PDB file of C-alpha atoms in Angstrom:
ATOM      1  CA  UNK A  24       0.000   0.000   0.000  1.00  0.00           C
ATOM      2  CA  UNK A  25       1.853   3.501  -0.651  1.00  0.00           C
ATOM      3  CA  UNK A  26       2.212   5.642   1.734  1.00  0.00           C
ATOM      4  CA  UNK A  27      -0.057   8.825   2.067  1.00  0.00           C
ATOM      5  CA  UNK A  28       0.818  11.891   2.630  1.00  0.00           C
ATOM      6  CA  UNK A  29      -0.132  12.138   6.219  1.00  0.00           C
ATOM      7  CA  UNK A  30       2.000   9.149   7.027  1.00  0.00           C
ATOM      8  CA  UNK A  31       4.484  10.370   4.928  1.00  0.00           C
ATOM      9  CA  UNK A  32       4.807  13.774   7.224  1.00  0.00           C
ATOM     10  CA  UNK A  33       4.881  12.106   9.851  1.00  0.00           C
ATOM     11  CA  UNK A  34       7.397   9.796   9.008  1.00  0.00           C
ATOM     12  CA  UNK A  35       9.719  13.131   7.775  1.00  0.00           C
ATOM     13  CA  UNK A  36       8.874  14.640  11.179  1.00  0.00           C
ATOM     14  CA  UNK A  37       9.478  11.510  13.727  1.00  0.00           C
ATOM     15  CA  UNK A  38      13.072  11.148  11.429  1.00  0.00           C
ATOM     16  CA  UNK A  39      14.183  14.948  11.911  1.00  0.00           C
ATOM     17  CA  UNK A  40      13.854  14.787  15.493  1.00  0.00           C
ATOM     18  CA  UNK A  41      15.368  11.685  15.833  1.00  0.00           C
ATOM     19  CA  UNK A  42      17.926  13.460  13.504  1.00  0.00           C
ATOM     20  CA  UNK A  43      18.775  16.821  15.525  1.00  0.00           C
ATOM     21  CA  UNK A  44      18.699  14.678  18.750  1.00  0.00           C
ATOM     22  CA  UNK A  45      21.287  12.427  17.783  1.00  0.00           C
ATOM     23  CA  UNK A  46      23.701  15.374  16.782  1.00  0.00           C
ATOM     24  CA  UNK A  47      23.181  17.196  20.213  1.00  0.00           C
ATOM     25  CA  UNK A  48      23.886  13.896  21.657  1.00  0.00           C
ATOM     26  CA  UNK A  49      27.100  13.666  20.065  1.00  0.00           C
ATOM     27  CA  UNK A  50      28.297  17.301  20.472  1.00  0.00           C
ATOM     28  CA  UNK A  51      27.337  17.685  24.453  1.00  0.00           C
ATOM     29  CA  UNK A  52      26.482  13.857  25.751  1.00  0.00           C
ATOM     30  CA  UNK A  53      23.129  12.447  26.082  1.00  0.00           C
ATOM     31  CA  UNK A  54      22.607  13.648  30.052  1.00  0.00           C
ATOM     32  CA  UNK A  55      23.364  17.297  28.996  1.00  0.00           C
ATOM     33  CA  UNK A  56      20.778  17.332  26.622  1.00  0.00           C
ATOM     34  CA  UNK A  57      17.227  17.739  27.872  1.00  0.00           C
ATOM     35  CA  UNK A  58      14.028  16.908  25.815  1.00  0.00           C
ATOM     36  CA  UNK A  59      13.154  20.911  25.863  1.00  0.00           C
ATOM     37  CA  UNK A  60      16.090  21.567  23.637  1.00  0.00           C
ATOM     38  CA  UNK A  61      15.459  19.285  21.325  1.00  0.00           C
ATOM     39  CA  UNK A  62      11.982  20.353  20.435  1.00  0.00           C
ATOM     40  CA  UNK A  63      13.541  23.850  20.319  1.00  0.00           C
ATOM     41  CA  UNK A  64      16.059  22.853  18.126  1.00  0.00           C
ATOM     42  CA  UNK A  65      13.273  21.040  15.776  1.00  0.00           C
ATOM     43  CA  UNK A  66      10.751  23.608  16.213  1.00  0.00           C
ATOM     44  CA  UNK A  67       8.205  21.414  17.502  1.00  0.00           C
ATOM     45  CA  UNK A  68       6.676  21.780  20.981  1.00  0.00           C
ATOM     46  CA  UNK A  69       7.531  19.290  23.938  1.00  0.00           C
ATOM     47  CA  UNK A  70       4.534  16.775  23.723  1.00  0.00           C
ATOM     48  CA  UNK A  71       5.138  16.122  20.131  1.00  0.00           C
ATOM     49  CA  UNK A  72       8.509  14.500  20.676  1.00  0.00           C
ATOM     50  CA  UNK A  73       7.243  12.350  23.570  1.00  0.00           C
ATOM     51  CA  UNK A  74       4.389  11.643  21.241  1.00  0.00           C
ATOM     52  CA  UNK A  75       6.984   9.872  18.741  1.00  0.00           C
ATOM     53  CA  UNK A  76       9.554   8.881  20.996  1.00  0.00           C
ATOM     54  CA  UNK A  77       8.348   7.955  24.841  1.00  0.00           C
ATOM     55  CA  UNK A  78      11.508   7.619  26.302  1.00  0.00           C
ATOM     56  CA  UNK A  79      14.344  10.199  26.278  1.00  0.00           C
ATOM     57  CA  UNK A  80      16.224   6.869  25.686  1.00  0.00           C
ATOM     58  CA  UNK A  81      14.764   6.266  22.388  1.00  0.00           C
ATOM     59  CA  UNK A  82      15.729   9.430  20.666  1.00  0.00           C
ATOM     60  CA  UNK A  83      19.359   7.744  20.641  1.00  0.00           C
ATOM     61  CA  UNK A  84      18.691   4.452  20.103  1.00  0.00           C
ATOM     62  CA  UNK A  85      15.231   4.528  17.345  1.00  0.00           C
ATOM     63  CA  UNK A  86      17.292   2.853  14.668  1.00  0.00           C
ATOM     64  CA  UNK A  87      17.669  -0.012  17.284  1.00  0.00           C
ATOM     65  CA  UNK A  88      13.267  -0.663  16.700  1.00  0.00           C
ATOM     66  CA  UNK A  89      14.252  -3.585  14.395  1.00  0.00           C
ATOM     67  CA  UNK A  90      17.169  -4.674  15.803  1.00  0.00           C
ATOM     68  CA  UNK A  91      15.242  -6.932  18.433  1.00  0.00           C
ATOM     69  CA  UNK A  92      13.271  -9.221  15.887  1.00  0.00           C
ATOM     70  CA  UNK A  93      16.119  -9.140  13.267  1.00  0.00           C
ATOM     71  CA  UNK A  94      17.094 -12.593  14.146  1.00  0.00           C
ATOM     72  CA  UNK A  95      13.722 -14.011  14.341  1.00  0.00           C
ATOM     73  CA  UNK A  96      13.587 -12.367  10.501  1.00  0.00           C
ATOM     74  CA  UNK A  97      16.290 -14.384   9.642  1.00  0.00           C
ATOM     75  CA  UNK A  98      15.254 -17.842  11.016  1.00  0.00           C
ATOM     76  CA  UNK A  99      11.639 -17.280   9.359  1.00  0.00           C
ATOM     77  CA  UNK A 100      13.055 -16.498   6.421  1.00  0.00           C
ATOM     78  CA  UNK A 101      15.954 -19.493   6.290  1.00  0.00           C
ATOM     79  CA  UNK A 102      16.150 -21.308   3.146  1.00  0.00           C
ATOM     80  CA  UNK A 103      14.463 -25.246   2.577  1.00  0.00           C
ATOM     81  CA  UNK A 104      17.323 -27.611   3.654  1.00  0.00           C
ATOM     82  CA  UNK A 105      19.041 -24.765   6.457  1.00  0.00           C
ATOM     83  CA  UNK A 106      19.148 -24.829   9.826  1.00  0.00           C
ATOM     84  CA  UNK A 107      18.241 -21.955  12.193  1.00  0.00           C
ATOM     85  CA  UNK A 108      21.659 -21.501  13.075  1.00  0.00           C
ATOM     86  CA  UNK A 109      23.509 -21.933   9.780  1.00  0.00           C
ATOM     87  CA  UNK A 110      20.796 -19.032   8.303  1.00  0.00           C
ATOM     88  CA  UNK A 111      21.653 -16.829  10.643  1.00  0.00           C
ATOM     89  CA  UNK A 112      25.410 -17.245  10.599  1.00  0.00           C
ATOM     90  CA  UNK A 113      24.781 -16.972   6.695  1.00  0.00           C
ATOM     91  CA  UNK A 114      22.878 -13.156   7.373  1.00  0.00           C
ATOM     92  CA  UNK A 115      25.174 -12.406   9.707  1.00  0.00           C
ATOM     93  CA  UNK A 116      28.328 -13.274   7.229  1.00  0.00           C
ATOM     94  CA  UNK A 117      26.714 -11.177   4.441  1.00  0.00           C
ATOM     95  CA  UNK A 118      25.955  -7.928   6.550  1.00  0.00           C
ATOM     96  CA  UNK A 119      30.045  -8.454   7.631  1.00  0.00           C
ATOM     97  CA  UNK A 120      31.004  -8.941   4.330  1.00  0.00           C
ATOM     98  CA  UNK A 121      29.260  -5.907   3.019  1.00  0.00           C
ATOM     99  CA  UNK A 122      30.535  -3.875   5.660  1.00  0.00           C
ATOM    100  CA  UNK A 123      26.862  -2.879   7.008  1.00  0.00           C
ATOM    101  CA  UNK A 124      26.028  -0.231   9.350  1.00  0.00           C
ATOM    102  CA  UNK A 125      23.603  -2.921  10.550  1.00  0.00           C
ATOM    103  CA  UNK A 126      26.682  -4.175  12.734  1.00  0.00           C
ATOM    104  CA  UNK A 127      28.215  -1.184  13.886  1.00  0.00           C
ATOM    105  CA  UNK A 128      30.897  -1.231  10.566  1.00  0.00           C
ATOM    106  CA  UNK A 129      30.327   2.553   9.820  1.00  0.00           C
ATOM    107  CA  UNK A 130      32.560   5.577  10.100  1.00  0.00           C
ATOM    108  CA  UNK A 131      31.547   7.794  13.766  1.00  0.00           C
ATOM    109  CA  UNK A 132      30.687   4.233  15.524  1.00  0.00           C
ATOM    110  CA  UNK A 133      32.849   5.580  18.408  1.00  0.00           C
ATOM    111  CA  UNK A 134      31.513   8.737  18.347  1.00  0.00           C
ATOM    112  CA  UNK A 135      28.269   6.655  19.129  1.00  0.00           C
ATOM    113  CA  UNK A 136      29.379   4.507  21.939  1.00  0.00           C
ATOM    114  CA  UNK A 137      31.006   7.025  24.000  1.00  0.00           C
ATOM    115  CA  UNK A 138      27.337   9.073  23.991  1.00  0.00           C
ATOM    116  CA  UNK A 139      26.523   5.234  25.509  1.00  0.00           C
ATOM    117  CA  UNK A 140      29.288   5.120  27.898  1.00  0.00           C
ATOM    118  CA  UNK A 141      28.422   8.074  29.319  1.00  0.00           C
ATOM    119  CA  UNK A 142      25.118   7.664  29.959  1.00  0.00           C
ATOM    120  CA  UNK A 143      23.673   5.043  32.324  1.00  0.00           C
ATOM    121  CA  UNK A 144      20.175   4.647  31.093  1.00  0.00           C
ATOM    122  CA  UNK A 145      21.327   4.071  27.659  1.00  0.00           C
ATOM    123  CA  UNK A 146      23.581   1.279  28.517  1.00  0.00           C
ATOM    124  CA  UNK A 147      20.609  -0.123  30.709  1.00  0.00           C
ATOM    125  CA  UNK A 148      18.306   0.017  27.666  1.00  0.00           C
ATOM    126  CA  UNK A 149      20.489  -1.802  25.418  1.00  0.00           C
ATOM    127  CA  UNK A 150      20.399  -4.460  27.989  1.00  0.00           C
ATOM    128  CA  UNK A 151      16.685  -4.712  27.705  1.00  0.00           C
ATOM    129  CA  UNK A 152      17.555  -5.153  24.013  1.00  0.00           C
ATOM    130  CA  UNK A 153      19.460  -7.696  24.073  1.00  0.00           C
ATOM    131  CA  UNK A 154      16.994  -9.431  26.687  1.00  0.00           C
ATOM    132  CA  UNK A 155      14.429  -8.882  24.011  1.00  0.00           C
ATOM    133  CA  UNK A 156      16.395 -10.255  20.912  1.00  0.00           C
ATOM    134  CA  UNK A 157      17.127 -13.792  23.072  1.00  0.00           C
ATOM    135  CA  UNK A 158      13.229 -13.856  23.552  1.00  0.00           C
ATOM    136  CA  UNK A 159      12.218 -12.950  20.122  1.00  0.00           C
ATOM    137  CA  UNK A 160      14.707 -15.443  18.693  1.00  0.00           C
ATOM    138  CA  UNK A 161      13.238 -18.784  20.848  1.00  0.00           C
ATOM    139  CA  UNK A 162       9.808 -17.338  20.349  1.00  0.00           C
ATOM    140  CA  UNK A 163      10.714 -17.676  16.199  1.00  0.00           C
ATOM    141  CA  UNK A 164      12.240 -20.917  17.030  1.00  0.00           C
ATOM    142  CA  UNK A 165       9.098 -22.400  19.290  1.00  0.00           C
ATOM    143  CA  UNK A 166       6.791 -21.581  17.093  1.00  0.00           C
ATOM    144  CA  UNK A 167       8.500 -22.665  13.565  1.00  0.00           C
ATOM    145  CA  UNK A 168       9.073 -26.417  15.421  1.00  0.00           C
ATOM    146  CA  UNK A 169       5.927 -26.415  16.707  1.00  0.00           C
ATOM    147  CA  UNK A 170       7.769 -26.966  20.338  1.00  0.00           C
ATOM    148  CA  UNK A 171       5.668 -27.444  23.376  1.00  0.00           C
ATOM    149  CA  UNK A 172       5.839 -24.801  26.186  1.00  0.00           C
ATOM    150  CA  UNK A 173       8.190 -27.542  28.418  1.00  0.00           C
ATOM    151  CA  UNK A 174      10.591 -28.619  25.232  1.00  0.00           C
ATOM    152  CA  UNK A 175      13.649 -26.615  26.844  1.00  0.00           C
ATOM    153  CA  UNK A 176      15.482 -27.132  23.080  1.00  0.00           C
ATOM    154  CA  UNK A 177      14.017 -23.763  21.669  1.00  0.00           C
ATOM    155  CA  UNK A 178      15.780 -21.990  24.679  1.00  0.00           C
ATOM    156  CA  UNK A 179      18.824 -23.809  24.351  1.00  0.00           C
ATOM    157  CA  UNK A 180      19.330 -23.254  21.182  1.00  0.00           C
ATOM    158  CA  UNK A 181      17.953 -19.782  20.523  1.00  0.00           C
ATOM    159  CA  UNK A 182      20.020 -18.764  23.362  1.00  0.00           C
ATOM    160  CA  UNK A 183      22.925 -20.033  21.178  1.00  0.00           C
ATOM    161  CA  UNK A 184      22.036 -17.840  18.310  1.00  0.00           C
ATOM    162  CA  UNK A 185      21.578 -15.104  20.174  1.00  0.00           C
ATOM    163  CA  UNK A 186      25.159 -15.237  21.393  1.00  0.00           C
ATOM    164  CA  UNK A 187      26.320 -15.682  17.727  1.00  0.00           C
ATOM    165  CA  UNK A 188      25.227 -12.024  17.090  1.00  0.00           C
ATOM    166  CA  UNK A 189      26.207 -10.653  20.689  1.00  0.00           C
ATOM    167  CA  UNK A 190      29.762 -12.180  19.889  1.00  0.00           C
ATOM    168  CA  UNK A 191      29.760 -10.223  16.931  1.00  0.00           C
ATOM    169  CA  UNK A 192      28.892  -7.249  17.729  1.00  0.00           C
ATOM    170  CA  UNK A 193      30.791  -7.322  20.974  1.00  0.00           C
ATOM    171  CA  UNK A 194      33.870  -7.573  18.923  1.00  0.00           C
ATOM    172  CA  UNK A 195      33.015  -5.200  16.196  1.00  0.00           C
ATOM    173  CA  UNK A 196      31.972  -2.660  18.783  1.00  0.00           C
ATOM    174  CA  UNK A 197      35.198  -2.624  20.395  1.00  0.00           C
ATOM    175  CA  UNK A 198      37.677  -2.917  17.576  1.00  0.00           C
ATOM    176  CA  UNK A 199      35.652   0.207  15.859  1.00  0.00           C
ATOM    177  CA  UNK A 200      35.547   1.882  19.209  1.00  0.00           C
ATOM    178  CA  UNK A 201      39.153   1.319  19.349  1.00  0.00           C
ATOM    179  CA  UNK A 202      39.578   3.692  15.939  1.00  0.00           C
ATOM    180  CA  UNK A 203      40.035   1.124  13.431  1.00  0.00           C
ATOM    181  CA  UNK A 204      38.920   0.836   9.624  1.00  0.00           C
ATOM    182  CA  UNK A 205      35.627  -0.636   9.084  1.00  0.00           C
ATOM    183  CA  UNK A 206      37.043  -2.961   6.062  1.00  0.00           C
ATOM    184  CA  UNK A 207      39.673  -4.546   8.300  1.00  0.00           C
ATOM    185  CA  UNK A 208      37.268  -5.356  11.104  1.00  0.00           C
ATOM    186  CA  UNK A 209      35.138  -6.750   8.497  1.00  0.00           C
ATOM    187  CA  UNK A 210      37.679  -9.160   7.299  1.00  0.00           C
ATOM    188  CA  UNK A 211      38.709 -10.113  11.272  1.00  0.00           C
ATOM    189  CA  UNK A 212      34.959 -10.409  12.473  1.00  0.00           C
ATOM    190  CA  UNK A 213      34.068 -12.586   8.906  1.00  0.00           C
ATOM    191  CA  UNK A 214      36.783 -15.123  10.674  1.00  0.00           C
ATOM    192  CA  UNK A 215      35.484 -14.664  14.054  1.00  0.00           C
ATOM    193  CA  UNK A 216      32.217 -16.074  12.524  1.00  0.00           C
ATOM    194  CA  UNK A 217      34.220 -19.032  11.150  1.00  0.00           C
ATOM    195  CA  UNK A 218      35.520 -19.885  14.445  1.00  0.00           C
ATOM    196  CA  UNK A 219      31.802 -19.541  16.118  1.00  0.00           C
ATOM    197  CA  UNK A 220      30.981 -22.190  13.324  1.00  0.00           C
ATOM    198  CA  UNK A 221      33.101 -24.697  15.049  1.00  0.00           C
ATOM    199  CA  UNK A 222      32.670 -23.982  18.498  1.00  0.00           C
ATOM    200  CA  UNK A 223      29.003 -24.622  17.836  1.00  0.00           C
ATOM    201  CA  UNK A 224      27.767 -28.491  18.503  1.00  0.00           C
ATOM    202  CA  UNK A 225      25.740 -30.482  15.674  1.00  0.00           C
ATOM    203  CA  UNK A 226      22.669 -30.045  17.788  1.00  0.00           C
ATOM    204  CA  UNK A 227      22.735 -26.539  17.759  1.00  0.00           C
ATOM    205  CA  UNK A 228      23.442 -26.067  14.189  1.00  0.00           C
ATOM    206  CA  UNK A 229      21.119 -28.840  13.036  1.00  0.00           C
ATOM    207  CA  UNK A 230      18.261 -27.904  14.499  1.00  0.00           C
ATOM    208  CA  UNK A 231      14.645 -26.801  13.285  1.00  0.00           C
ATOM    209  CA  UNK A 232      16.076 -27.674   9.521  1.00  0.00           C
ATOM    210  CA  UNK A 233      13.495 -26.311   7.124  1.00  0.00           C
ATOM    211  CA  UNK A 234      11.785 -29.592   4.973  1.00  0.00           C
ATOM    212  CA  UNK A 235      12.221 -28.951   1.430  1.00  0.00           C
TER     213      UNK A 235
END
């Protein structure tokens, strides 16, 4: 369905918030910022920024919305013949390869985590994230297998992709933090998945295979 105009201006609007918000956050910190200036700065009042973004918290992190069912994307979406695992190790290996943004390969990515450092509330939120991607991703699983509530596999085994992409971007994060090129992280993290291939067991990465 194409998008109308209303949607569209909202869309615009919601975006150049999000927009001006971010670069305050990088130029003074995300605690030195308040929610007043940044409807100033976007000539909007107050309630209309809380009415797109709740949460002070998710003027930073917005782009993170699909983040937390990304994985559950990928295992719905595996090929006939792949595992849940090996489809998401497969994603994952393509975003590296390209050198995507998704992952954190992108010029200013320290810029970004240091607003995060600094900031508390942030760092708890992205904890909820990551709380919500592991429960997204054995949701997916449970319900492609058609597991039962007390079949503990889904949890075992979604917890196990879920710590494929927390590996990841735990190591991306901190050699891009550390002022590196994006292309030579790339290249390391694209063997770091090659080395989560063989730590994982057969029964993680042969499980919920999709029937041909």
């Amino acid at each position: 369905m194409a998008e109308g105009l209303r949607e569209r201006k909202k869309r615009q609007t919601k975006q150049r918030i999000s927009d001006i918000a971010t670069g305050l956050f990088l130029e003074r910190g995300f605690q030195a910022v308040t929610v007043a200036e940044i409807a100033e700065a976007a000539d909007v009042s107050v309630n209309t920024v809380y009415n797109y973004f709740p949460a002070k918290e998710d003027l930073f992190l917005d782009r993170m919305e699909g983040v937390t069912h990304r994985l559950a994307r990928m295992i719905r979406g595996r090929d006939a013949g792949e595992s849940a695992a090996r489809a998401v190790l497969r994603e994952i290996r393509g975003h590296v390869n390209a050198v995507s943004p998704a992952y954190g390969l992108m010029d200013g990515y320290a810029d970004f985590m240091r607003v995060i450092d600094d900031a508390p509330t942030l760092q708890a939120r992205l904890m909820a994230l990551q709380q919500e991607v592991r429960r997204t991703t054995v949701a997916a699983l449970r319900e492609d297998v058609g597991a039962g509530p007390d079949d503990p596999m889904p949890l075992l085994v979604g917890g196990q992709i879920a710590w494929i992409q927390g590996a990841v971007v735990e190591f991306i994060s901190g050699e891009m933090t550390a002022g590196r090129k994006a292309t030579e992280v790339s290249r390391e993290a694209l063997d770091l998945l090659d080395d989560i291939e063989d730590v994982l067991g057969e029964k993680v990465l042969e499980y919920a295979v999709r029937a041909g």
